[in-house]
mmCIF file with all atom_site columns, C-alpha atoms in Angstrom:
data_model
loop_
_atom_site.group_PDB
_atom_site.id
_atom_site.type_symbol
_atom_site.label_atom_id
_atom_site.label_alt_id
_atom_site.label_comp_id
_atom_site.label_asym_id
_atom_site.label_entity_id
_atom_site.label_seq_id
_atom_site.pdbx_PDB_ins_code
_atom_site.Cartn_x
_atom_site.Cartn_y
_atom_site.Cartn_z
_atom_site.occupancy
_atom_site.B_iso_or_equiv
_atom_site.pdbx_formal_charge
_atom_site.auth_seq_id
_atom_site.auth_comp_id
_atom_site.auth_asym_id
_atom_site.auth_atom_id
_atom_site.pdbx_PDB_model_num
ATOM 1   C CA . MET O 1 1   ? 143.423 228.746 18.703  1.00 0.00 ? 1   MET O CA 1
ATOM 2   C CA . ASN O 1 2   ? 144.582 231.743 20.627  1.00 0.00 ? 2   ASN O CA 1
ATOM 3   C CA . CYS O 1 3   ? 142.611 234.973 20.923  1.00 0.00 ? 3   CYS O CA 1
ATOM 4   C CA . SER O 1 4   ? 144.864 236.921 18.530  1.00 0.00 ? 4   SER O CA 1
ATOM 5   C CA . LYS O 1 5   ? 144.487 234.331 15.724  1.00 0.00 ? 5   LYS O CA 1
ATOM 6   C CA . GLY O 1 6   ? 140.708 234.240 16.278  1.00 0.00 ? 6   GLY O CA 1
ATOM 7   C CA . LYS O 1 7   ? 140.435 238.019 15.967  1.00 0.00 ? 7   LYS O CA 1
ATOM 8   C CA . LYS O 1 8   ? 142.511 237.965 12.778  1.00 0.00 ? 8   LYS O CA 1
ATOM 9   C CA . LEU O 1 9   ? 140.343 235.205 11.324  1.00 0.00 ? 9   LEU O CA 1
ATOM 10  C CA . ILE O 1 10  ? 137.116 237.018 12.175  1.00 0.00 ? 10  ILE O CA 1
ATOM 11  C CA . THR O 1 11  ? 138.516 240.293 10.826  1.00 0.00 ? 11  THR O CA 1
ATOM 12  C CA . SER O 1 12  ? 139.556 238.681 7.557   1.00 0.00 ? 12  SER O CA 1
ATOM 13  C CA . LEU O 1 13  ? 136.124 236.982 7.263   1.00 0.00 ? 13  LEU O CA 1
ATOM 14  C CA . VAL O 1 14  ? 134.340 240.297 7.833   1.00 0.00 ? 14  VAL O CA 1
ATOM 15  C CA . ILE O 1 15  ? 136.556 242.010 5.256   1.00 0.00 ? 15  ILE O CA 1
ATOM 16  C CA . SER O 1 16  ? 135.991 239.189 2.756   1.00 0.00 ? 16  SER O CA 1
ATOM 17  C CA . LEU O 1 17  ? 132.222 239.371 3.248   1.00 0.00 ? 17  LEU O CA 1
ATOM 18  C CA . ALA O 1 18  ? 132.270 243.126 2.866   1.00 0.00 ? 18  ALA O CA 1
ATOM 19  C CA . LEU O 1 19  ? 134.216 242.810 -0.386  1.00 0.00 ? 19  LEU O CA 1
ATOM 20  C CA . LEU O 1 20  ? 131.841 240.150 -1.676  1.00 0.00 ? 20  LEU O CA 1
ATOM 21  C CA . ILE O 1 21  ? 128.831 242.273 -0.849  1.00 0.00 ? 21  ILE O CA 1
ATOM 22  C CA . GLN O 1 22  ? 130.314 245.423 -2.390  1.00 0.00 ? 22  GLN O CA 1
ATOM 23  C CA . SER O 1 23  ? 131.725 243.958 -5.579  1.00 0.00 ? 23  SER O CA 1
ATOM 24  C CA . PRO O 1 24  ? 128.377 243.215 -7.277  1.00 0.00 ? 24  PRO O CA 1
ATOM 25  C CA . LEU O 1 25  ? 126.988 246.659 -6.448  1.00 0.00 ? 25  LEU O CA 1
ATOM 26  C CA . PRO O 1 26  ? 128.720 248.523 -9.293  1.00 0.00 ? 26  PRO O CA 1
ATOM 27  C CA . CYS O 1 27  ? 127.461 245.849 -11.672 1.00 0.00 ? 27  CYS O CA 1
ATOM 28  C CA . ILE O 1 28  ? 123.917 246.160 -10.288 1.00 0.00 ? 28  ILE O CA 1
ATOM 29  C CA . ALA O 1 29  ? 124.146 249.955 -10.517 1.00 0.00 ? 29  ALA O CA 1
ATOM 30  C CA . ARG O 1 30  ? 125.271 249.719 -14.168 1.00 0.00 ? 30  ARG O CA 1
ATOM 31  C CA . GLU O 1 31  ? 122.440 247.307 -14.966 1.00 0.00 ? 31  GLU O CA 1
ATOM 32  C CA . SER O 1 32  ? 119.991 249.616 -13.231 1.00 0.00 ? 32  SER O CA 1
ATOM 33  C CA . GLU O 1 33  ? 121.332 252.617 -15.167 1.00 0.00 ? 33  GLU O CA 1
ATOM 34  C CA . LEU O 1 34  ? 121.027 250.621 -18.384 1.00 0.00 ? 34  LEU O CA 1
ATOM 35  C CA . ARG O 1 35  ? 117.361 249.861 -17.590 1.00 0.00 ? 35  ARG O CA 1
ATOM 36  C CA . VAL O 1 36  ? 116.742 253.545 -16.848 1.00 0.00 ? 36  VAL O CA 1
ATOM 37  C CA . LYS O 1 37  ? 118.308 254.529 -20.183 1.00 0.00 ? 37  LYS O CA 1
ATOM 38  C CA . GLU O 1 38  ? 116.257 251.919 -22.058 1.00 0.00 ? 38  GLU O CA 1
ATOM 39  C CA . ALA O 1 39  ? 113.120 253.195 -20.330 1.00 0.00 ? 39  ALA O CA 1
ATOM 40  C CA . PHE O 1 40  ? 114.005 256.745 -21.382 1.00 0.00 ? 40  PHE O CA 1
ATOM 41  C CA . ALA O 1 41  ? 114.439 255.665 -25.005 1.00 0.00 ? 41  ALA O CA 1
ATOM 42  C CA . SER O 1 42  ? 110.892 254.309 -25.208 1.00 0.00 ? 42  SER O CA 1
ATOM 43  C CA . PHE O 1 43  ? 109.551 257.209 -23.098 1.00 0.00 ? 43  PHE O CA 1
ATOM 44  C CA . ALA O 1 44  ? 111.196 259.716 -25.487 1.00 0.00 ? 44  ALA O CA 1
ATOM 45  C CA . LEU O 1 45  ? 109.682 258.110 -28.585 1.00 0.00 ? 45  LEU O CA 1
ATOM 46  C CA . ARG O 1 46  ? 106.219 258.110 -26.992 1.00 0.00 ? 46  ARG O CA 1
ATOM 47  C CA . TRP O 1 47  ? 106.678 261.707 -25.863 1.00 0.00 ? 47  TRP O CA 1
ATOM 48  C CA . VAL O 1 48  ? 107.620 262.940 -29.356 1.00 0.00 ? 48  VAL O CA 1
ATOM 49  C CA . ALA O 1 49  ? 104.611 261.100 -30.821 1.00 0.00 ? 49  ALA O CA 1
ATOM 50  C CA . GLN O 1 50  ? 102.334 262.751 -28.231 1.00 0.00 ? 50  GLN O CA 1
ATOM 51  C CA . VAL O 1 51  ? 103.744 266.191 -29.031 1.00 0.00 ? 51  VAL O CA 1
ATOM 52  C CA . GLN O 1 52  ? 103.253 265.580 -32.764 1.00 0.00 ? 52  GLN O CA 1
ATOM 53  C CA . ASP O 1 53  ? 99.666  264.450 -32.176 1.00 0.00 ? 53  ASP O CA 1
ATOM 54  C CA . ALA O 1 54  ? 98.960  267.565 -30.089 1.00 0.00 ? 54  ALA O CA 1
ATOM 55  C CA . TYR O 1 55  ? 99.695  270.004 -32.930 1.00 0.00 ? 55  TYR O CA 1
ATOM 56  C CA . LEU O 1 56  ? 96.583  271.747 -34.167 1.00 0.00 ? 56  LEU O CA 1
ATOM 57  C CA . TYR O 1 57  ? 97.742  271.637 -37.795 1.00 0.00 ? 57  TYR O CA 1
ATOM 58  C CA . ASN O 1 58  ? 99.132  268.595 -39.600 1.00 0.00 ? 58  ASN O CA 1
ATOM 59  C CA . ARG O 1 59  ? 99.612  267.191 -43.118 1.00 0.00 ? 59  ARG O CA 1
ATOM 60  C CA . GLN O 1 60  ? 95.947  266.162 -43.375 1.00 0.00 ? 60  GLN O CA 1
ATOM 61  C CA . SER O 1 61  ? 94.711  269.467 -41.964 1.00 0.00 ? 61  SER O CA 1
ATOM 62  C CA . PRO O 1 62  ? 97.227  272.281 -42.519 1.00 0.00 ? 62  PRO O CA 1
ATOM 63  C CA . ARG O 1 63  ? 96.872  275.936 -41.598 1.00 0.00 ? 63  ARG O CA 1
ATOM 64  C CA . PHE O 1 64  ? 95.829  278.068 -44.573 1.00 0.00 ? 64  PHE O CA 1
ATOM 65  C CA . GLU O 1 65  ? 96.790  281.705 -45.119 1.00 0.00 ? 65  GLU O CA 1
ATOM 66  C CA . LYS O 1 66  ? 95.687  283.862 -48.004 1.00 0.00 ? 66  LYS O CA 1
ATOM 67  C CA . THR O 1 67  ? 98.660  285.583 -49.641 1.00 0.00 ? 67  THR O CA 1
ATOM 68  C CA . ALA O 1 68  ? 99.064  287.907 -52.612 1.00 0.00 ? 68  ALA O CA 1
ATOM 69  C CA . GLY O 1 69  ? 100.065 284.895 -54.741 1.00 0.00 ? 69  GLY O CA 1
ATOM 70  C CA . GLY O 1 70  ? 97.268  282.563 -53.600 1.00 0.00 ? 70  GLY O CA 1
ATOM 71  C CA . VAL O 1 71  ? 97.223  280.332 -50.518 1.00 0.00 ? 71  VAL O CA 1
ATOM 72  C CA . LEU O 1 72  ? 99.956  279.184 -48.170 1.00 0.00 ? 72  LEU O CA 1
ATOM 73  C CA . ALA O 1 73  ? 99.444  275.828 -46.389 1.00 0.00 ? 73  ALA O CA 1
ATOM 74  C CA . SER O 1 74  ? 101.675 275.066 -43.389 1.00 0.00 ? 74  SER O CA 1
ATOM 75  C CA . TYR O 1 75  ? 102.126 272.757 -40.422 1.00 0.00 ? 75  TYR O CA 1
ATOM 76  C CA . HIS O 1 76  ? 104.858 271.549 -38.066 1.00 0.00 ? 76  HIS O CA 1
ATOM 77  C CA . HIS O 1 77  ? 106.442 268.127 -38.356 1.00 0.00 ? 77  HIS O CA 1
ATOM 78  C CA . LEU O 1 78  ? 108.733 266.497 -35.775 1.00 0.00 ? 78  LEU O CA 1
ATOM 79  C CA . ASP O 1 79  ? 111.676 264.687 -37.336 1.00 0.00 ? 79  ASP O CA 1
ATOM 80  C CA . ARG O 1 80  ? 111.907 261.288 -35.598 1.00 0.00 ? 80  ARG O CA 1
ATOM 81  C CA . ASN O 1 81  ? 115.310 260.712 -37.227 1.00 0.00 ? 81  ASN O CA 1
ATOM 82  C CA . SER O 1 82  ? 116.710 263.695 -35.334 1.00 0.00 ? 82  SER O CA 1
ATOM 83  C CA . ILE O 1 83  ? 115.826 262.333 -31.891 1.00 0.00 ? 83  ILE O CA 1
ATOM 84  C CA . LYS O 1 84  ? 118.767 262.142 -29.487 1.00 0.00 ? 84  LYS O CA 1
ATOM 85  C CA . TRP O 1 85  ? 118.932 261.895 -25.727 1.00 0.00 ? 85  TRP O CA 1
ATOM 86  C CA . ASP O 1 86  ? 121.273 261.844 -22.787 1.00 0.00 ? 86  ASP O CA 1
ATOM 87  C CA . VAL O 1 87  ? 120.611 260.306 -19.364 1.00 0.00 ? 87  VAL O CA 1
ATOM 88  C CA . LYS O 1 88  ? 122.708 261.021 -16.286 1.00 0.00 ? 88  LYS O CA 1
ATOM 89  C CA . PRO O 1 89  ? 122.363 260.027 -12.639 1.00 0.00 ? 89  PRO O CA 1
ATOM 90  C CA . ALA O 1 90  ? 121.700 262.868 -10.212 1.00 0.00 ? 90  ALA O CA 1
ATOM 91  C CA . ASP O 1 91  ? 124.589 263.594 -7.855  1.00 0.00 ? 91  ASP O CA 1
ATOM 92  C CA . ASN O 1 92  ? 124.120 262.086 -4.390  1.00 0.00 ? 92  ASN O CA 1
ATOM 93  C CA . LEU O 1 93  ? 120.544 260.989 -5.128  1.00 0.00 ? 93  LEU O CA 1
ATOM 94  C CA . PRO O 1 94  ? 120.423 257.223 -5.732  1.00 0.00 ? 94  PRO O CA 1
ATOM 95  C CA . GLY O 1 95  ? 117.728 256.160 -8.173  1.00 0.00 ? 95  GLY O CA 1
ATOM 96  C CA . VAL O 1 96  ? 117.218 259.697 -9.525  1.00 0.00 ? 96  VAL O CA 1
ATOM 97  C CA . TYR O 1 97  ? 118.227 260.556 -13.097 1.00 0.00 ? 97  TYR O CA 1
ATOM 98  C CA . THR O 1 98  ? 117.802 263.430 -15.502 1.00 0.00 ? 98  THR O CA 1
ATOM 99  C CA . GLY O 1 99  ? 117.080 262.854 -19.153 1.00 0.00 ? 99  GLY O CA 1
ATOM 100 C CA . VAL O 1 100 ? 117.575 265.455 -21.870 1.00 0.00 ? 100 VAL O CA 1
ATOM 101 C CA . LEU O 1 101 ? 115.676 264.942 -25.109 1.00 0.00 ? 101 LEU O CA 1
ATOM 102 C CA . TYR O 1 102 ? 116.634 266.658 -28.381 1.00 0.00 ? 102 TYR O CA 1
ATOM 103 C CA . TYR O 1 103 ? 114.634 266.624 -31.622 1.00 0.00 ? 103 TYR O CA 1
ATOM 104 C CA . ASN O 1 104 ? 114.014 268.881 -34.630 1.00 0.00 ? 104 ASN O CA 1
ATOM 105 C CA . GLU O 1 105 ? 110.738 270.591 -35.392 1.00 0.00 ? 105 GLU O CA 1
ATOM 106 C CA . HIS O 1 106 ? 110.261 271.417 -39.091 1.00 0.00 ? 106 HIS O CA 1
ATOM 107 C CA . LEU O 1 107 ? 107.931 274.113 -40.373 1.00 0.00 ? 107 LEU O CA 1
ATOM 108 C CA . VAL O 1 108 ? 106.785 272.862 -43.766 1.00 0.00 ? 108 VAL O CA 1
ATOM 109 C CA . GLN O 1 109 ? 104.837 274.891 -46.295 1.00 0.00 ? 109 GLN O CA 1
ATOM 110 C CA . SER O 1 110 ? 103.262 274.635 -49.700 1.00 0.00 ? 110 SER O CA 1
ATOM 111 C CA . ARG O 1 111 ? 101.834 277.325 -51.982 1.00 0.00 ? 111 ARG O CA 1
ATOM 112 C CA . GLY O 1 112 ? 99.010  277.079 -54.453 1.00 0.00 ? 112 GLY O CA 1
ATOM 113 C CA . GLN O 1 113 ? 96.316  279.106 -56.216 1.00 0.00 ? 113 GLN O CA 1
ATOM 114 C CA . SER O 1 114 ? 93.662  277.522 -53.965 1.00 0.00 ? 114 SER O CA 1
ATOM 115 C CA . GLU O 1 115 ? 93.501  275.695 -50.638 1.00 0.00 ? 115 GLU O CA 1
ATOM 116 C CA . SER O 1 116 ? 93.226  272.326 -52.385 1.00 0.00 ? 116 SER O CA 1
ATOM 117 C CA . LEU O 1 117 ? 96.260  273.037 -54.601 1.00 0.00 ? 117 LEU O CA 1
ATOM 118 C CA . ALA O 1 118 ? 98.292  274.306 -51.641 1.00 0.00 ? 118 ALA O CA 1
ATOM 119 C CA . MET O 1 119 ? 97.288  271.253 -49.602 1.00 0.00 ? 119 MET O CA 1
ATOM 120 C CA . ALA O 1 120 ? 98.275  268.903 -52.439 1.00 0.00 ? 120 ALA O CA 1
ATOM 121 C CA . GLY O 1 121 ? 101.870 270.116 -52.185 1.00 0.00 ? 121 GLY O CA 1
ATOM 122 C CA . PRO O 1 122 ? 104.683 269.739 -52.720 1.00 0.00 ? 122 PRO O CA 1
ATOM 123 C CA . TYR O 1 123 ? 105.642 270.796 -49.208 1.00 0.00 ? 123 TYR O CA 1
ATOM 124 C CA . SER O 1 124 ? 109.131 271.934 -48.314 1.00 0.00 ? 124 SER O CA 1
ATOM 125 C CA . THR O 1 125 ? 110.840 272.709 -45.037 1.00 0.00 ? 125 THR O CA 1
ATOM 126 C CA . VAL O 1 126 ? 111.201 276.463 -44.543 1.00 0.00 ? 126 VAL O CA 1
ATOM 127 C CA . SER O 1 127 ? 112.700 276.387 -41.037 1.00 0.00 ? 127 SER O CA 1
ATOM 128 C CA . ILE O 1 128 ? 114.045 273.917 -38.491 1.00 0.00 ? 128 ILE O CA 1
ATOM 129 C CA . ARG O 1 129 ? 114.063 274.493 -34.762 1.00 0.00 ? 129 ARG O CA 1
ATOM 130 C CA . GLN O 1 130 ? 115.924 272.206 -32.348 1.00 0.00 ? 130 GLN O CA 1
ATOM 131 C CA . MET O 1 131 ? 113.749 271.358 -29.370 1.00 0.00 ? 131 MET O CA 1
ATOM 132 C CA . VAL O 1 132 ? 115.284 270.498 -25.991 1.00 0.00 ? 132 VAL O CA 1
ATOM 133 C CA . GLU O 1 133 ? 113.273 269.038 -23.120 1.00 0.00 ? 133 GLU O CA 1
ATOM 134 C CA . ILE O 1 134 ? 114.391 267.898 -19.677 1.00 0.00 ? 134 ILE O CA 1
ATOM 135 C CA . PHE O 1 135 ? 112.769 265.054 -17.740 1.00 0.00 ? 135 PHE O CA 1
ATOM 136 C CA . LEU O 1 136 ? 113.230 263.543 -14.295 1.00 0.00 ? 136 LEU O CA 1
ATOM 137 C CA . TYR O 1 137 ? 113.339 259.869 -13.347 1.00 0.00 ? 137 TYR O CA 1
ATOM 138 C CA . GLU O 1 138 ? 112.392 259.020 -9.787  1.00 0.00 ? 138 GLU O CA 1
ATOM 139 C CA . ASN O 1 139 ? 110.335 256.374 -8.032  1.00 0.00 ? 139 ASN O CA 1
ATOM 140 C CA . GLY O 1 140 ? 110.810 254.069 -11.028 1.00 0.00 ? 140 GLY O CA 1
ATOM 141 C CA . THR O 1 141 ? 109.278 256.293 -13.702 1.00 0.00 ? 141 THR O CA 1
ATOM 142 C CA . TRP O 1 142 ? 110.063 259.161 -16.073 1.00 0.00 ? 142 TRP O CA 1
ATOM 143 C CA . VAL O 1 143 ? 108.077 262.336 -15.444 1.00 0.00 ? 143 VAL O CA 1
ATOM 144 C CA . ARG O 1 144 ? 107.964 265.777 -17.020 1.00 0.00 ? 144 ARG O CA 1
#
């Protein structure tokens, strides 16, 4: 084998190896991004539950206000059916992602002649506010 053929063979081997090494990377990156998105889905559900639990007033213990017509009972409720999210990789930062979480917060109220009647309901939604929160994924975990 002459020198020219040897160089061509080595060059083609190096190129083939480089292509073999590079071709699975997009697949690995997609799988990694899929894992990050799945992690955000469970993180988001836990986060919304934590926010709901942190409210001072809830269905079992609403806020009471005396009004001219009696008593107004109210509390905030987070609509789990309204939860949506979006996850995107950060530009030029491998392994770093941003996650945006959307959900609706309902203010629900009930009126009655007394606290016990107001608490008994029926409650109805009087306003809805869309909440938007942004989170960061780095070092293998989602953080606020």
